[in-house]
């Protein structure tokens, strides 16, 4: 949203981001360069959700009753309706563009739309269907919750796989279309004069879904093959962080890995540029924006042949894809790239061309503006 709102602003459009407060002490209004962020409190369900995810998976069952109550969703929605309503009165937006709201804001917007208090509304869905357990204990899916309350004039999927899944779940409720998201090519580019500090980079959520548990065995095998330690940088946060760092220490690999935690946005292109290979061994990836960012920087990418990455990468030309869960294939791919600088540079150049032709945020912004104009015309 940061880069999309920047490109909308460059075209003369004012944007405001409205979200649920992600922590209890969040300020009501925050300024991020060109962007104003309004944090709605509700009953702080979102903040409590993120507190829950800070616990290791094997400890989460013990704190559920302490953090959540059965009527959390209903209470949160009731409190957010006037909060969002006041923002809409203050800002008078021509359009609302929601992102991956499945349970809360779709209910809020549904209630506001009934009372004729919302402008045309777009939803972009960034994820594939996944299992949910609601505060009351109900077993469901995020797409199932979305299908119950879908007050949107159009729903956009970020990949073909996501778009097909949305069509199956929503049926004729909403118009569903594909809309690949893009990256800022002026920000994510090859930076001249920057040397390579690491052999490998991983930047993303430290969760099993992202395949980060493969990293220790990958590094161990690579070090044996190359007869010396392979250097790596890891950024991000997640419930698997402590387990990952502990395993690296147990295998005496921690001295070869630099863990930077959550880094500022402006540091991302530099970290990518300072790495020879960018890995993203995800088991389930709806799109893969981090992959596109690395490709735009002309850094060779190794990912998996699942969902989004399979739509982005042409294997052997602008990247390499391997089977998920295969540390051996991951090692072979990374070893091949590290051992062939000329092929690595050629792959990086092809990757940049792919992003320029298919994933430029300027093109994505223009497409969105056409969609906005179309639904505003239909609405009036």
Coordinates of C-alpha atoms in Angstrom, one line a residue:
X1 CA 0.0 0.0 0.0
X2 CA 2.9 2.4 0.7
X3 CA 4.1 2.3 -2.9
X4 CA 0.6 2.1 -4.5
X5 CA -0.6 5.2 -2.5
X6 CA 2.6 7.0 -3.6
X7 CA 1.9 6.4 -7.3
X8 CA -1.8 7.3 -6.8
X9 CA -0.6 10.6 -5.2
X10 CA 1.8 11.3 -8.1
X11 CA -1.3 11.2 -10.3
X12 CA -3.1 13.7 -8.2
X13 CA -5.2 11.4 -6.0
X14 CA -5.3 11.8 -2.2
X15 CA -5.2 8.5 -0.2
X16 CA -5.8 7.7 3.4
X17 CA -5.2 4.2 4.9
X18 CA -7.6 3.0 7.5
X19 CA -6.8 -0.1 9.5
X20 CA -7.4 -1.7 12.9
X21 CA -4.8 -0.8 15.5
X22 CA -2.1 -3.5 15.5
X23 CA -1.0 -2.9 19.0
X24 CA -2.7 -1.4 22.1
X25 CA -0.7 1.8 22.2
X26 CA -1.1 2.6 18.5
X27 CA -1.7 6.4 17.8
X28 CA -5.1 7.3 16.3
X29 CA -3.3 9.0 13.3
X30 CA 0.2 8.3 11.9
X31 CA 2.0 10.1 9.1
X32 CA 4.2 8.0 6.9
X33 CA 5.8 10.3 4.3
X34 CA 3.0 10.9 1.8
X35 CA 0.6 8.6 3.6
X36 CA -1.9 9.2 6.5
X37 CA -2.8 6.1 8.5
X38 CA -5.8 6.0 10.7
X39 CA -5.8 3.3 13.4
X40 CA -9.3 2.3 14.5
X41 CA -9.4 0.7 17.9
X42 CA -12.7 -1.2 18.0
X43 CA -12.3 -3.6 20.9
X44 CA -8.6 -4.1 20.0
X45 CA -9.2 -7.6 18.6
X46 CA -6.5 -7.0 16.0
X47 CA -4.0 -6.0 18.6
X48 CA -4.8 -9.1 20.6
X49 CA -4.5 -11.3 17.5
X50 CA -0.9 -10.1 16.9
X51 CA -0.1 -10.7 20.6
X52 CA -1.4 -14.2 20.2
X53 CA 0.9 -14.8 17.2
X54 CA 4.0 -13.8 19.2
X55 CA 3.6 -17.0 21.2
X56 CA 5.2 -20.3 19.8
X57 CA 2.5 -22.5 18.3
X58 CA 2.8 -25.1 21.1
X59 CA 1.9 -22.4 23.7
X60 CA -1.0 -20.7 21.9
X61 CA -3.8 -23.0 23.1
X62 CA -3.0 -22.0 26.7
X63 CA -3.6 -18.3 26.2
X64 CA -6.7 -18.3 23.9
X65 CA -9.2 -17.9 26.7
X66 CA -7.1 -15.1 28.3
X67 CA -6.9 -13.1 25.1
X68 CA -10.3 -13.7 23.4
X69 CA -14.0 -14.0 24.2
X70 CA -16.8 -15.6 22.2
X71 CA -18.5 -12.3 21.3
X72 CA -15.3 -10.6 20.2
X73 CA -16.2 -10.3 16.5
X74 CA -19.7 -8.9 17.1
X75 CA -18.4 -6.4 19.7
X76 CA -15.5 -5.4 17.5
X77 CA -17.8 -4.8 14.5
X78 CA -20.3 -2.8 16.5
X79 CA -17.5 -0.5 17.8
X80 CA -15.8 -0.1 14.4
X81 CA -19.0 0.9 12.5
X82 CA -19.2 4.4 14.0
X83 CA -15.4 4.8 13.9
X84 CA -15.2 4.0 10.2
X85 CA -18.4 6.0 9.6
X86 CA -16.8 9.1 11.1
X87 CA -13.7 8.7 8.9
X88 CA -15.9 8.5 5.8
X89 CA -17.8 11.6 6.9
X90 CA -14.6 13.5 7.4
X91 CA -12.8 12.3 4.3
X92 CA -15.6 11.9 1.8
X93 CA -13.8 9.3 -0.4
X94 CA -14.9 8.7 -4.0
X95 CA -14.0 5.0 -3.5
X96 CA -13.0 2.5 -0.9
X97 CA -10.3 -0.1 -1.7
X98 CA -10.1 -2.8 0.9
X99 CA -7.3 -5.3 1.1
X100 CA -7.7 -8.9 2.3
X101 CA -10.6 -8.3 4.7
X102 CA -12.4 -11.5 5.4
X103 CA -14.0 -11.3 8.8
X104 CA -14.1 -7.8 10.3
X105 CA -14.1 -4.9 7.8
X106 CA -16.3 -6.7 5.3
X107 CA -18.9 -7.0 8.0
X108 CA -18.4 -3.3 8.9
X109 CA -18.7 -2.3 5.3
X110 CA -21.8 -4.5 4.8
X111 CA -23.5 -2.8 7.7
X112 CA -22.6 0.7 6.5
X113 CA -23.7 -0.1 3.0
X114 CA -27.1 -1.2 4.2
X115 CA -27.5 2.3 5.6
X116 CA -26.3 3.9 2.3
X117 CA -23.2 5.3 3.8
X118 CA -20.5 3.9 1.6
X119 CA -19.1 4.9 -1.8
X120 CA -18.2 2.2 -4.4
X121 CA -16.0 -0.5 -2.9
X122 CA -13.2 -2.6 -4.3
X123 CA -11.5 -5.6 -2.6
X124 CA -8.1 -7.0 -3.4
X125 CA -7.5 -10.5 -2.0
X126 CA -3.8 -11.3 -1.5
X127 CA -4.2 -14.8 0.0
X128 CA -5.5 -18.3 -0.8
X129 CA -8.2 -19.9 1.3
X130 CA -7.0 -20.9 4.7
X131 CA -8.5 -22.4 7.9
X132 CA -9.7 -20.1 10.6
X133 CA -10.9 -20.6 14.2
X134 CA -13.1 -17.7 15.3
X135 CA -13.0 -16.4 18.9
X136 CA -16.2 -18.3 19.6
X137 CA -14.5 -21.5 18.6
X138 CA -16.2 -21.9 15.2
X139 CA -14.1 -23.7 12.6
X140 CA -14.3 -22.0 9.2
X141 CA -12.2 -20.5 6.4
X142 CA -11.4 -16.9 5.6
X143 CA -13.0 -17.3 2.1
X144 CA -16.1 -18.7 3.8
X145 CA -16.4 -15.7 6.0
X146 CA -15.9 -13.4 3.0
X147 CA -18.6 -15.2 1.1
X148 CA -21.1 -14.5 3.9
X149 CA -20.4 -10.7 3.8
X150 CA -19.1 -9.5 0.4
X151 CA -20.3 -5.9 0.0
X152 CA -17.9 -5.2 -2.9
X153 CA -18.5 -4.0 -6.5
X154 CA -15.5 -5.9 -7.7
X155 CA -13.1 -8.3 -6.1
X156 CA -9.5 -8.5 -7.5
X157 CA -7.2 -11.6 -7.1
X158 CA -3.5 -11.0 -7.1
X159 CA -2.8 -14.2 -9.1
X160 CA -4.6 -16.6 -11.4
X161 CA -4.7 -19.2 -8.6
X162 CA -6.3 -16.7 -6.2
X163 CA -8.7 -15.4 -8.8
X164 CA -9.9 -18.9 -9.6
X165 CA -10.4 -19.7 -5.9
X166 CA -12.4 -16.5 -5.4
X167 CA -14.6 -17.3 -8.3
X168 CA -15.4 -20.7 -6.8
X169 CA -16.2 -19.3 -3.4
X170 CA -18.1 -16.1 -4.4
X171 CA -19.9 -17.4 -7.4
X172 CA -22.1 -14.7 -8.9
X173 CA -22.1 -12.5 -5.7
X174 CA -19.3 -10.3 -7.0
X175 CA -17.5 -9.5 -10.2
X176 CA -14.1 -11.2 -9.9
X177 CA -11.0 -10.2 -11.9
X178 CA -7.3 -10.9 -12.0
X179 CA -5.0 -7.9 -11.1
X180 CA -1.3 -8.6 -10.7
X181 CA 0.3 -6.2 -8.2
X182 CA 3.5 -4.4 -9.1
X183 CA 6.7 -2.9 -7.7
X184 CA 8.2 0.5 -8.0
X185 CA 10.9 0.1 -10.7
X186 CA 12.7 3.3 -9.5
X187 CA 13.0 1.9 -6.0
X188 CA 13.6 -1.8 -6.8
X189 CA 16.5 -1.7 -9.3
X190 CA 20.1 -2.7 -9.5
X191 CA 22.2 -0.3 -7.3
X192 CA 25.6 0.5 -8.8
X193 CA 28.7 0.5 -6.7
X194 CA 27.2 -1.9 -4.1
X195 CA 29.2 -5.1 -3.5
X196 CA 27.9 -8.5 -2.4
X197 CA 27.9 -9.0 1.3
X198 CA 26.0 -12.3 1.4
X199 CA 25.7 -15.3 -0.7
X200 CA 22.0 -15.9 0.1
X201 CA 19.1 -13.7 1.3
X202 CA 15.7 -14.6 2.7
X203 CA 13.3 -11.7 3.5
X204 CA 9.8 -12.5 4.7
X205 CA 7.7 -14.0 7.5
X206 CA 9.5 -16.6 9.5
X207 CA 6.7 -19.2 9.4
X208 CA 6.7 -22.9 8.4
X209 CA 4.5 -21.9 5.4
X210 CA 7.4 -20.0 4.0
X211 CA 9.7 -23.0 4.2
X212 CA 12.2 -21.3 6.5
X213 CA 12.7 -24.6 8.4
X214 CA 14.7 -25.8 5.3
X215 CA 17.3 -23.0 5.8
X216 CA 19.6 -24.8 8.4
X217 CA 19.9 -28.0 6.4
X218 CA 20.3 -26.0 3.2
X219 CA 23.2 -24.1 4.7
X220 CA 24.8 -27.2 6.1
X221 CA 24.7 -29.0 2.8
X222 CA 25.9 -26.0 0.9
X223 CA 28.9 -25.5 3.2
X224 CA 29.9 -29.2 2.7
X225 CA 29.7 -28.9 -1.1
X226 CA 31.6 -25.6 -1.3
X227 CA 34.1 -26.6 1.4
X228 CA 33.6 -23.3 3.2
X229 CA 30.7 -21.6 5.0
X230 CA 28.1 -19.9 2.9
X231 CA 27.0 -16.5 4.2
X232 CA 23.3 -15.6 4.5
X233 CA 21.1 -12.7 5.6
X234 CA 17.6 -13.2 7.0
X235 CA 15.1 -10.5 7.7
X236 CA 11.5 -10.7 9.1
X237 CA 9.6 -11.8 12.1
X238 CA 7.4 -14.8 12.9
X239 CA 6.5 -17.6 15.2
X240 CA 9.3 -19.8 13.9
X241 CA 12.0 -17.2 14.6
X242 CA 13.3 -18.7 17.8
X243 CA 13.2 -22.2 16.5
X244 CA 15.1 -21.2 13.4
X245 CA 17.8 -19.2 15.2
X246 CA 18.2 -22.0 17.8
X247 CA 18.7 -24.6 15.1
X248 CA 21.3 -22.5 13.3
X249 CA 23.1 -22.1 16.6
X250 CA 22.9 -25.9 17.3
X251 CA 24.5 -26.6 13.9
X252 CA 27.2 -24.0 14.5
X253 CA 25.9 -22.0 11.5
X254 CA 24.9 -18.9 13.4
X255 CA 28.2 -17.2 12.8
X256 CA 27.5 -17.3 9.0
X257 CA 24.0 -16.0 9.2
X258 CA 23.1 -12.3 9.9
X259 CA 19.6 -11.9 11.3
X260 CA 18.4 -8.3 11.0
X261 CA 14.8 -8.7 12.2
X262 CA 12.2 -6.4 10.8
X263 CA 13.9 -3.7 8.7
X264 CA 12.7 -0.3 7.4
X265 CA 11.2 -0.3 3.9
X266 CA 14.0 1.8 2.5
X267 CA 16.6 -0.8 3.4
X268 CA 14.9 -3.6 1.4
X269 CA 16.4 -2.8 -2.0
X270 CA 19.9 -2.5 -0.6
X271 CA 19.8 -5.8 1.2
X272 CA 18.6 -7.5 -2.0
X273 CA 21.3 -5.9 -4.0
X274 CA 24.0 -7.0 -1.5
X275 CA 23.0 -10.7 -2.0
X276 CA 23.9 -13.0 -4.8
X277 CA 20.8 -15.2 -4.5
X278 CA 17.4 -14.6 -3.1
X279 CA 15.5 -17.7 -1.9
X280 CA 11.8 -18.0 -1.2
X281 CA 11.1 -21.7 -0.6
X282 CA 7.4 -21.2 0.3
X283 CA 5.1 -24.1 0.6
X284 CA 2.0 -22.0 -0.2
X285 CA 2.4 -18.6 -1.9
X286 CA -0.6 -16.8 -3.4
X287 CA 1.6 -14.4 -5.3
X288 CA 5.1 -13.6 -4.1
X289 CA 5.8 -9.8 -4.1
X290 CA 9.2 -10.3 -2.4
X291 CA 10.2 -12.5 -5.4
X292 CA 9.2 -9.7 -7.8
X293 CA 11.1 -7.1 -5.8
X294 CA 14.3 -9.3 -5.9
X295 CA 13.9 -9.9 -9.7
X296 CA 13.5 -6.1 -10.2
X297 CA 16.9 -5.7 -8.5
X298 CA 18.4 -8.2 -10.9
X299 CA 19.2 -10.7 -8.1
X300 CA 18.9 -14.3 -9.1
X301 CA 15.8 -15.9 -7.5
X302 CA 15.1 -19.5 -6.3
X303 CA 11.5 -20.2 -5.3
X304 CA 9.0 -23.1 -5.5
X305 CA 6.8 -24.3 -8.2
X306 CA 3.6 -23.5 -6.3
X307 CA 0.7 -21.1 -7.1
X308 CA 2.0 -17.5 -7.4
X309 CA 5.7 -18.2 -8.0
X310 CA 4.8 -20.5 -10.9
X311 CA 3.0 -17.6 -12.6
X312 CA 5.9 -15.2 -12.1
X313 CA 9.1 -17.2 -12.9
X314 CA 9.9 -18.8 -16.2
X315 CA 12.2 -21.6 -15.0
X316 CA 15.8 -21.4 -16.2
X317 CA 15.3 -18.1 -17.8
X318 CA 14.5 -15.5 -15.2
X319 CA 14.7 -17.7 -12.1
X320 CA 14.7 -21.2 -10.8
X321 CA 11.8 -23.1 -9.2
X322 CA 12.1 -26.2 -7.1
X323 CA 9.7 -28.6 -5.4
X324 CA 8.4 -27.4 -2.0
X325 CA 9.9 -29.3 1.0
X326 CA 12.9 -30.4 -1.0
X327 CA 16.1 -29.1 0.7
X328 CA 18.1 -31.1 -1.9
X329 CA 16.6 -29.3 -4.9
X330 CA 17.0 -26.0 -3.1
X331 CA 20.7 -26.7 -2.4
X332 CA 21.3 -27.8 -6.1
X333 CA 19.7 -24.6 -7.4
X334 CA 21.5 -22.3 -5.1
X335 CA 24.8 -24.1 -5.6
X336 CA 24.4 -23.8 -9.4
X337 CA 23.8 -20.0 -9.2
X338 CA 26.6 -19.3 -6.8
X339 CA 29.0 -21.3 -9.0
X340 CA 28.2 -19.5 -12.2
X341 CA 28.5 -15.7 -12.0
X342 CA 27.9 -15.2 -15.7
X343 CA 24.7 -17.3 -15.7
X344 CA 23.6 -15.5 -12.5
X345 CA 24.0 -12.1 -14.1
X346 CA 22.2 -13.2 -17.2
X347 CA 19.3 -14.6 -15.1
X348 CA 19.1 -11.3 -13.2
X349 CA 18.9 -9.2 -16.3
X350 CA 16.1 -11.4 -17.7
X351 CA 14.3 -11.1 -14.4
X352 CA 14.4 -7.4 -14.6
X353 CA 12.9 -7.5 -18.1
X354 CA 10.1 -9.8 -16.8
X355 CA 9.2 -7.3 -14.0
X356 CA 9.4 -4.3 -16.4
X357 CA 6.9 -6.0 -18.8
X358 CA 4.5 -7.6 -16.3
X359 CA 4.8 -6.2 -12.8
X360 CA 5.5 -2.5 -13.1
X361 CA 3.5 -0.6 -10.4
X362 CA 2.8 2.3 -12.9
X363 CA 0.9 -0.1 -15.1
X364 CA -0.9 -1.6 -12.0
X365 CA -1.9 1.9 -10.9
X366 CA -3.3 2.8 -14.3
X367 CA -5.3 -0.4 -14.3
X368 CA -6.7 0.3 -10.9
X369 CA -7.7 3.8 -11.9
X370 CA -9.6 2.4 -14.9
X371 CA -11.4 0.0 -12.5
X372 CA -12.2 2.9 -10.1
X373 CA -13.6 5.0 -12.9
X374 CA -15.7 2.2 -14.2
X375 CA -17.4 1.3 -11.0
X376 CA -17.9 5.0 -10.1
X377 CA -19.8 5.4 -13.4
X378 CA -21.8 2.3 -12.7
X379 CA -22.5 3.5 -9.2
X380 CA -23.9 6.8 -10.3

